[in-house]
Amino acid sequence: MSDTNPDKKSYWLDNSKNVTKVFWGVVAVCVLLFAADAFYHKHVELEAESYFGFYSLYGFVACVALVLTAKVIRKILMRDENYYDR
C-alpha cells in the first residue's frame, strides 16, 4: 500500500516533529509551574506542604503510582483475546 493515498487524512500529530514540540511544551509548562511555587504564600496545615515543590512532586508520585497500579490490575483482570467470540 502506498502512503500517497489522496483520501487519507493527515493529522497534525502524525508528524513526529509536532509530537516532539508538544512534549517539550508540556515539559516547559511543568517547569514553570514548579518554579511558580516560590512566588506565592501557602497556608499549610502539614509541615510537608511548606516544602518547595511539594505539590508538584506529590502529583508526580501519585501519577506514577496510578500507572504502576494499573499495570498490576491489568494482569489480574485481562481476558483472552477471543473472550467475546466464545
Short mmCIF file of N, CA, C and O in Angstrom, two decimals, residues 1-85:
data_model
loop_
_atom_site.label_atom_id
_atom_site.label_comp_id
_atom_site.label_asym_id
_atom_site.label_seq_id
_atom_site.Cartn_x
_atom_site.Cartn_y
_atom_site.Cartn_z
N MET A 1 0.84 -1.17 0.00
CA MET A 1 0.00 0.00 0.00
C MET A 1 0.88 1.23 0.00
O MET A 1 1.94 1.27 0.59
N SER A 2 0.40 2.24 -0.59
CA SER A 2 1.15 3.48 -0.70
C SER A 2 0.59 4.51 0.29
O SER A 2 -0.60 4.58 0.53
N ASP A 3 1.49 5.32 0.85
CA ASP A 3 1.07 6.38 1.76
C ASP A 3 0.62 7.62 1.02
O ASP A 3 0.26 8.61 1.63
N THR A 4 0.63 7.59 -0.28
CA THR A 4 0.24 8.76 -1.07
C THR A 4 -1.23 8.71 -1.44
O THR A 4 -1.64 9.32 -2.42
N ASN A 5 -2.03 8.00 -0.70
CA ASN A 5 -3.47 7.91 -0.95
C ASN A 5 -4.09 9.29 -0.71
O ASN A 5 -4.01 9.84 0.38
N PRO A 6 -4.74 9.89 -1.73
CA PRO A 6 -5.30 11.24 -1.56
C PRO A 6 -6.50 11.26 -0.62
O PRO A 6 -6.85 12.30 -0.10
N ASP A 7 -7.13 10.11 -0.37
CA ASP A 7 -8.29 10.07 0.51
C ASP A 7 -7.90 10.01 1.99
O ASP A 7 -8.73 10.27 2.86
N LYS A 8 -6.67 9.66 2.28
CA LYS A 8 -6.23 9.53 3.66
C LYS A 8 -5.94 10.91 4.25
O LYS A 8 -5.16 11.68 3.70
N LYS A 9 -6.57 11.20 5.39
CA LYS A 9 -6.35 12.50 6.03
C LYS A 9 -5.05 12.47 6.80
O LYS A 9 -4.68 11.46 7.39
N SER A 10 -4.37 13.59 6.82
CA SER A 10 -3.15 13.73 7.60
C SER A 10 -3.44 14.67 8.77
O SER A 10 -3.95 15.77 8.57
N TYR A 11 -3.14 14.20 9.95
CA TYR A 11 -3.40 14.99 11.15
C TYR A 11 -2.12 15.63 11.64
O TYR A 11 -1.01 15.21 11.33
N TRP A 12 -2.28 16.63 12.49
CA TRP A 12 -1.16 17.42 12.97
C TRP A 12 -0.17 16.56 13.77
O TRP A 12 1.04 16.71 13.64
N LEU A 13 -0.66 15.65 14.58
CA LEU A 13 0.22 14.83 15.41
C LEU A 13 0.74 13.59 14.70
O LEU A 13 1.44 12.78 15.31
N ASP A 14 0.44 13.42 13.42
CA ASP A 14 1.03 12.34 12.65
C ASP A 14 2.51 12.60 12.37
O ASP A 14 3.27 11.67 12.14
N ASN A 15 2.90 13.85 12.39
CA ASN A 15 4.29 14.24 12.16
C ASN A 15 5.04 14.15 13.49
O ASN A 15 4.66 14.77 14.48
N SER A 16 6.13 13.40 13.54
CA SER A 16 6.87 13.21 14.80
C SER A 16 7.50 14.50 15.31
O SER A 16 7.70 14.64 16.52
N LYS A 17 7.79 15.45 14.44
CA LYS A 17 8.32 16.74 14.89
C LYS A 17 7.28 17.49 15.74
O LYS A 17 7.63 18.15 16.71
N ASN A 18 6.02 17.38 15.37
CA ASN A 18 4.96 18.04 16.14
C ASN A 18 4.76 17.36 17.49
O ASN A 18 4.48 18.02 18.49
N VAL A 19 4.92 16.05 17.54
CA VAL A 19 4.82 15.34 18.81
C VAL A 19 5.94 15.79 19.74
O VAL A 19 5.73 16.01 20.94
N THR A 20 7.13 15.97 19.19
CA THR A 20 8.26 16.45 19.98
C THR A 20 7.99 17.86 20.50
O THR A 20 8.32 18.17 21.66
N LYS A 21 7.40 18.70 19.68
CA LYS A 21 7.06 20.07 20.12
C LYS A 21 6.06 20.04 21.28
O LYS A 21 6.20 20.79 22.24
N VAL A 22 5.06 19.19 21.18
CA VAL A 22 4.06 19.07 22.25
C VAL A 22 4.73 18.57 23.53
O VAL A 22 4.48 19.09 24.62
N PHE A 23 5.60 17.57 23.41
CA PHE A 23 6.29 17.03 24.58
C PHE A 23 7.08 18.12 25.28
O PHE A 23 6.98 18.29 26.50
N TRP A 24 7.90 18.86 24.54
CA TRP A 24 8.72 19.91 25.17
C TRP A 24 7.86 21.07 25.67
O TRP A 24 8.23 21.75 26.63
N GLY A 25 6.73 21.31 25.04
CA GLY A 25 5.81 22.31 25.55
C GLY A 25 5.24 21.92 26.92
O GLY A 25 5.16 22.75 27.83
N VAL A 26 4.88 20.65 27.06
CA VAL A 26 4.37 20.16 28.35
C VAL A 26 5.47 20.22 29.40
O VAL A 26 5.23 20.62 30.55
N VAL A 27 6.70 19.86 29.03
CA VAL A 27 7.82 19.95 29.97
C VAL A 27 8.03 21.39 30.41
O VAL A 27 8.24 21.66 31.60
N ALA A 28 7.96 22.33 29.49
CA ALA A 28 8.15 23.74 29.83
C ALA A 28 7.06 24.24 30.79
O ALA A 28 7.36 24.96 31.75
N VAL A 29 5.82 23.85 30.54
CA VAL A 29 4.73 24.26 31.43
C VAL A 29 4.93 23.67 32.82
O VAL A 29 4.74 24.35 33.84
N CYS A 30 5.35 22.42 32.90
CA CYS A 30 5.60 21.78 34.20
C CYS A 30 6.72 22.48 34.95
O CYS A 30 6.62 22.70 36.16
N VAL A 31 7.78 22.84 34.26
CA VAL A 31 8.90 23.54 34.90
C VAL A 31 8.45 24.92 35.39
O VAL A 31 8.79 25.34 36.50
N LEU A 32 7.66 25.62 34.60
CA LEU A 32 7.17 26.94 35.01
C LEU A 32 6.25 26.84 36.23
O LEU A 32 6.33 27.66 37.15
N LEU A 33 5.39 25.85 36.25
CA LEU A 33 4.52 25.67 37.41
C LEU A 33 5.30 25.27 38.65
O LEU A 33 4.98 25.70 39.76
N PHE A 34 6.34 24.47 38.47
CA PHE A 34 7.20 24.09 39.59
C PHE A 34 7.90 25.33 40.14
O PHE A 34 7.98 25.53 41.35
N ALA A 35 8.41 26.18 39.24
CA ALA A 35 9.10 27.40 39.67
C ALA A 35 8.14 28.41 40.29
O ALA A 35 8.52 29.18 41.18
N ALA A 36 6.89 28.42 39.85
CA ALA A 36 5.90 29.37 40.39
C ALA A 36 5.62 29.11 41.86
O ALA A 36 5.12 29.99 42.57
N ASP A 37 5.97 27.93 42.33
CA ASP A 37 5.76 27.58 43.73
C ASP A 37 6.52 28.52 44.67
O ASP A 37 6.14 28.68 45.82
N ALA A 38 7.56 29.14 44.20
CA ALA A 38 8.38 30.04 45.04
C ALA A 38 7.76 31.43 45.17
O ALA A 38 8.20 32.21 46.02
N PHE A 39 6.73 31.75 44.39
CA PHE A 39 6.25 33.12 44.33
C PHE A 39 4.89 33.36 44.97
O PHE A 39 4.29 34.41 44.76
N TYR A 40 4.39 32.43 45.74
CA TYR A 40 3.13 32.69 46.43
C TYR A 40 3.19 32.12 47.85
O TYR A 40 3.93 31.19 48.13
N HIS A 41 2.39 32.71 48.71
CA HIS A 41 2.35 32.29 50.11
C HIS A 41 1.36 31.15 50.28
O HIS A 41 0.24 31.20 49.78
N LYS A 42 1.78 30.13 51.00
CA LYS A 42 0.92 28.97 51.21
C LYS A 42 0.41 28.97 52.64
O LYS A 42 1.13 29.29 53.57
N HIS A 43 -0.85 28.62 52.81
CA HIS A 43 -1.43 28.44 54.14
C HIS A 43 -1.50 26.93 54.37
O HIS A 43 -2.44 26.27 53.98
N VAL A 44 -0.47 26.41 55.02
CA VAL A 44 -0.32 24.96 55.14
C VAL A 44 -0.90 24.46 56.45
O VAL A 44 -1.01 25.18 57.44
N GLU A 45 -1.29 23.20 56.42
CA GLU A 45 -1.75 22.53 57.63
C GLU A 45 -0.75 21.49 58.08
O GLU A 45 -0.70 21.15 59.26
N LEU A 46 0.02 20.94 57.15
CA LEU A 46 1.06 19.97 57.47
C LEU A 46 2.42 20.57 57.14
O LEU A 46 2.55 21.36 56.22
N GLU A 47 3.43 20.14 57.87
CA GLU A 47 4.79 20.66 57.65
C GLU A 47 5.29 20.36 56.24
O GLU A 47 5.96 21.19 55.63
N ALA A 48 4.96 19.20 55.72
CA ALA A 48 5.46 18.80 54.41
C ALA A 48 4.95 19.72 53.30
O ALA A 48 5.61 19.90 52.28
N GLU A 49 3.78 20.31 53.48
CA GLU A 49 3.21 21.20 52.45
C GLU A 49 4.02 22.47 52.26
O GLU A 49 3.92 23.12 51.23
N SER A 50 4.83 22.83 53.23
CA SER A 50 5.60 24.07 53.12
C SER A 50 6.88 23.88 52.33
O SER A 50 7.54 24.87 51.98
N TYR A 51 7.27 22.65 52.00
CA TYR A 51 8.48 22.41 51.23
C TYR A 51 8.30 22.87 49.80
O TYR A 51 7.22 22.75 49.22
N PHE A 52 9.38 23.38 49.22
CA PHE A 52 9.35 23.86 47.84
C PHE A 52 9.04 22.71 46.88
O PHE A 52 9.68 21.68 46.91
N GLY A 53 8.04 22.90 46.05
CA GLY A 53 7.69 21.92 45.03
C GLY A 53 6.96 20.70 45.57
O GLY A 53 6.87 19.69 44.88
N PHE A 54 6.41 20.80 46.77
CA PHE A 54 5.75 19.65 47.37
C PHE A 54 4.60 19.14 46.51
O PHE A 54 4.49 17.95 46.24
N TYR A 55 3.74 20.05 46.07
CA TYR A 55 2.56 19.63 45.31
C TYR A 55 2.94 19.05 43.95
O TYR A 55 2.30 18.12 43.46
N SER A 56 3.97 19.58 43.33
CA SER A 56 4.43 19.03 42.05
C SER A 56 4.97 17.62 42.24
O SER A 56 4.65 16.71 41.47
N LEU A 57 5.79 17.43 43.24
CA LEU A 57 6.36 16.11 43.49
C LEU A 57 5.29 15.13 43.95
O LEU A 57 5.29 13.96 43.53
N TYR A 58 4.37 15.58 44.77
CA TYR A 58 3.27 14.73 45.23
C TYR A 58 2.42 14.27 44.05
O TYR A 58 2.06 13.10 43.94
N GLY A 59 2.09 15.18 43.15
CA GLY A 59 1.31 14.84 41.96
C GLY A 59 2.04 13.87 41.06
O GLY A 59 1.45 12.93 40.51
N PHE A 60 3.35 14.08 40.89
CA PHE A 60 4.14 13.18 40.05
C PHE A 60 4.19 11.77 40.64
O PHE A 60 3.98 10.78 39.94
N VAL A 61 4.44 11.68 41.93
CA VAL A 61 4.49 10.38 42.60
C VAL A 61 3.13 9.68 42.54
O VAL A 61 3.05 8.47 42.29
N ALA A 62 2.06 10.43 42.73
CA ALA A 62 0.72 9.85 42.67
C ALA A 62 0.42 9.34 41.26
O ALA A 62 -0.17 8.26 41.10
N CYS A 63 0.83 10.06 40.24
CA CYS A 63 0.59 9.64 38.85
C CYS A 63 1.38 8.37 38.54
O CYS A 63 0.84 7.44 37.93
N VAL A 64 2.62 8.31 38.96
CA VAL A 64 3.43 7.11 38.73
C VAL A 64 2.82 5.93 39.47
O VAL A 64 2.74 4.81 38.94
N ALA A 65 2.35 6.15 40.70
CA ALA A 65 1.73 5.08 41.47
C ALA A 65 0.46 4.57 40.77
O ALA A 65 0.21 3.36 40.74
N LEU A 66 -0.33 5.47 40.20
CA LEU A 66 -1.54 5.06 39.47
C LEU A 66 -1.20 4.20 38.26
O LEU A 66 -1.86 3.19 37.99
N VAL A 67 -0.17 4.59 37.53
CA VAL A 67 0.22 3.83 36.34
C VAL A 67 0.72 2.45 36.73
O VAL A 67 0.35 1.44 36.12
N LEU A 68 1.57 2.37 37.75
CA LEU A 68 2.09 1.08 38.18
C LEU A 68 0.98 0.19 38.74
O LEU A 68 0.97 -1.02 38.49
N THR A 69 0.05 0.77 39.47
CA THR A 69 -1.08 0.00 39.98
C THR A 69 -1.95 -0.51 38.84
O THR A 69 -2.41 -1.66 38.86
N ALA A 70 -2.16 0.31 37.83
CA ALA A 70 -2.96 -0.10 36.67
C ALA A 70 -2.30 -1.25 35.92
O ALA A 70 -2.99 -2.15 35.43
N LYS A 71 -0.97 -1.26 35.85
CA LYS A 71 -0.28 -2.36 35.18
C LYS A 71 -0.49 -3.67 35.93
O LYS A 71 -0.66 -4.72 35.31
N VAL A 72 -0.49 -3.62 37.25
CA VAL A 72 -0.70 -4.83 38.04
C VAL A 72 -2.15 -5.29 37.91
O VAL A 72 -2.43 -6.47 37.70
N ILE A 73 -3.09 -4.36 38.00
CA ILE A 73 -4.51 -4.71 37.90
C ILE A 73 -4.83 -5.25 36.51
O ILE A 73 -5.66 -6.15 36.38
N ARG A 74 -4.17 -4.75 35.49
CA ARG A 74 -4.40 -5.25 34.12
C ARG A 74 -4.06 -6.73 34.03
O ARG A 74 -4.77 -7.49 33.38
N LYS A 75 -2.98 -7.15 34.68
CA LYS A 75 -2.60 -8.56 34.64
C LYS A 75 -3.67 -9.43 35.32
O LYS A 75 -3.91 -10.55 34.91
N ILE A 76 -4.31 -8.89 36.34
CA ILE A 76 -5.33 -9.64 37.06
C ILE A 76 -6.64 -9.70 36.27
O ILE A 76 -7.28 -10.74 36.19
N LEU A 77 -7.04 -8.60 35.66
CA LEU A 77 -8.35 -8.50 35.01
C LEU A 77 -8.36 -8.82 33.52
O LEU A 77 -9.43 -8.92 32.93
N MET A 78 -7.18 -8.98 32.91
CA MET A 78 -7.11 -9.16 31.46
C MET A 78 -7.77 -10.47 31.03
O MET A 78 -7.62 -11.50 31.67
N ARG A 79 -8.50 -10.41 29.94
CA ARG A 79 -9.17 -11.56 29.36
C ARG A 79 -8.41 -12.03 28.12
O ARG A 79 -7.61 -11.30 27.55
N ASP A 80 -8.72 -13.25 27.68
CA ASP A 80 -8.12 -13.76 26.45
C ASP A 80 -8.55 -12.90 25.27
O ASP A 80 -9.58 -12.24 25.30
N GLU A 81 -7.77 -12.97 24.21
CA GLU A 81 -8.06 -12.15 23.03
C GLU A 81 -9.39 -12.52 22.39
O GLU A 81 -10.10 -11.66 21.88
N ASN A 82 -9.78 -13.79 22.46
CA ASN A 82 -11.04 -14.22 21.85
C ASN A 82 -12.13 -14.42 22.91
O ASN A 82 -13.03 -15.23 22.72
N TYR A 83 -12.10 -13.70 23.97
CA TYR A 83 -13.04 -13.86 25.08
C TYR A 83 -14.49 -13.68 24.64
O TYR A 83 -15.36 -14.44 25.02
N TYR A 84 -14.77 -12.68 23.84
CA TYR A 84 -16.14 -12.37 23.44
C TYR A 84 -16.60 -13.21 22.24
O TYR A 84 -17.78 -13.19 21.88
N ASP A 85 -15.70 -13.92 21.60
CA ASP A 85 -16.06 -14.74 20.45
C ASP A 85 -16.55 -16.12 20.85
O ASP A 85 -17.03 -16.87 20.02
#
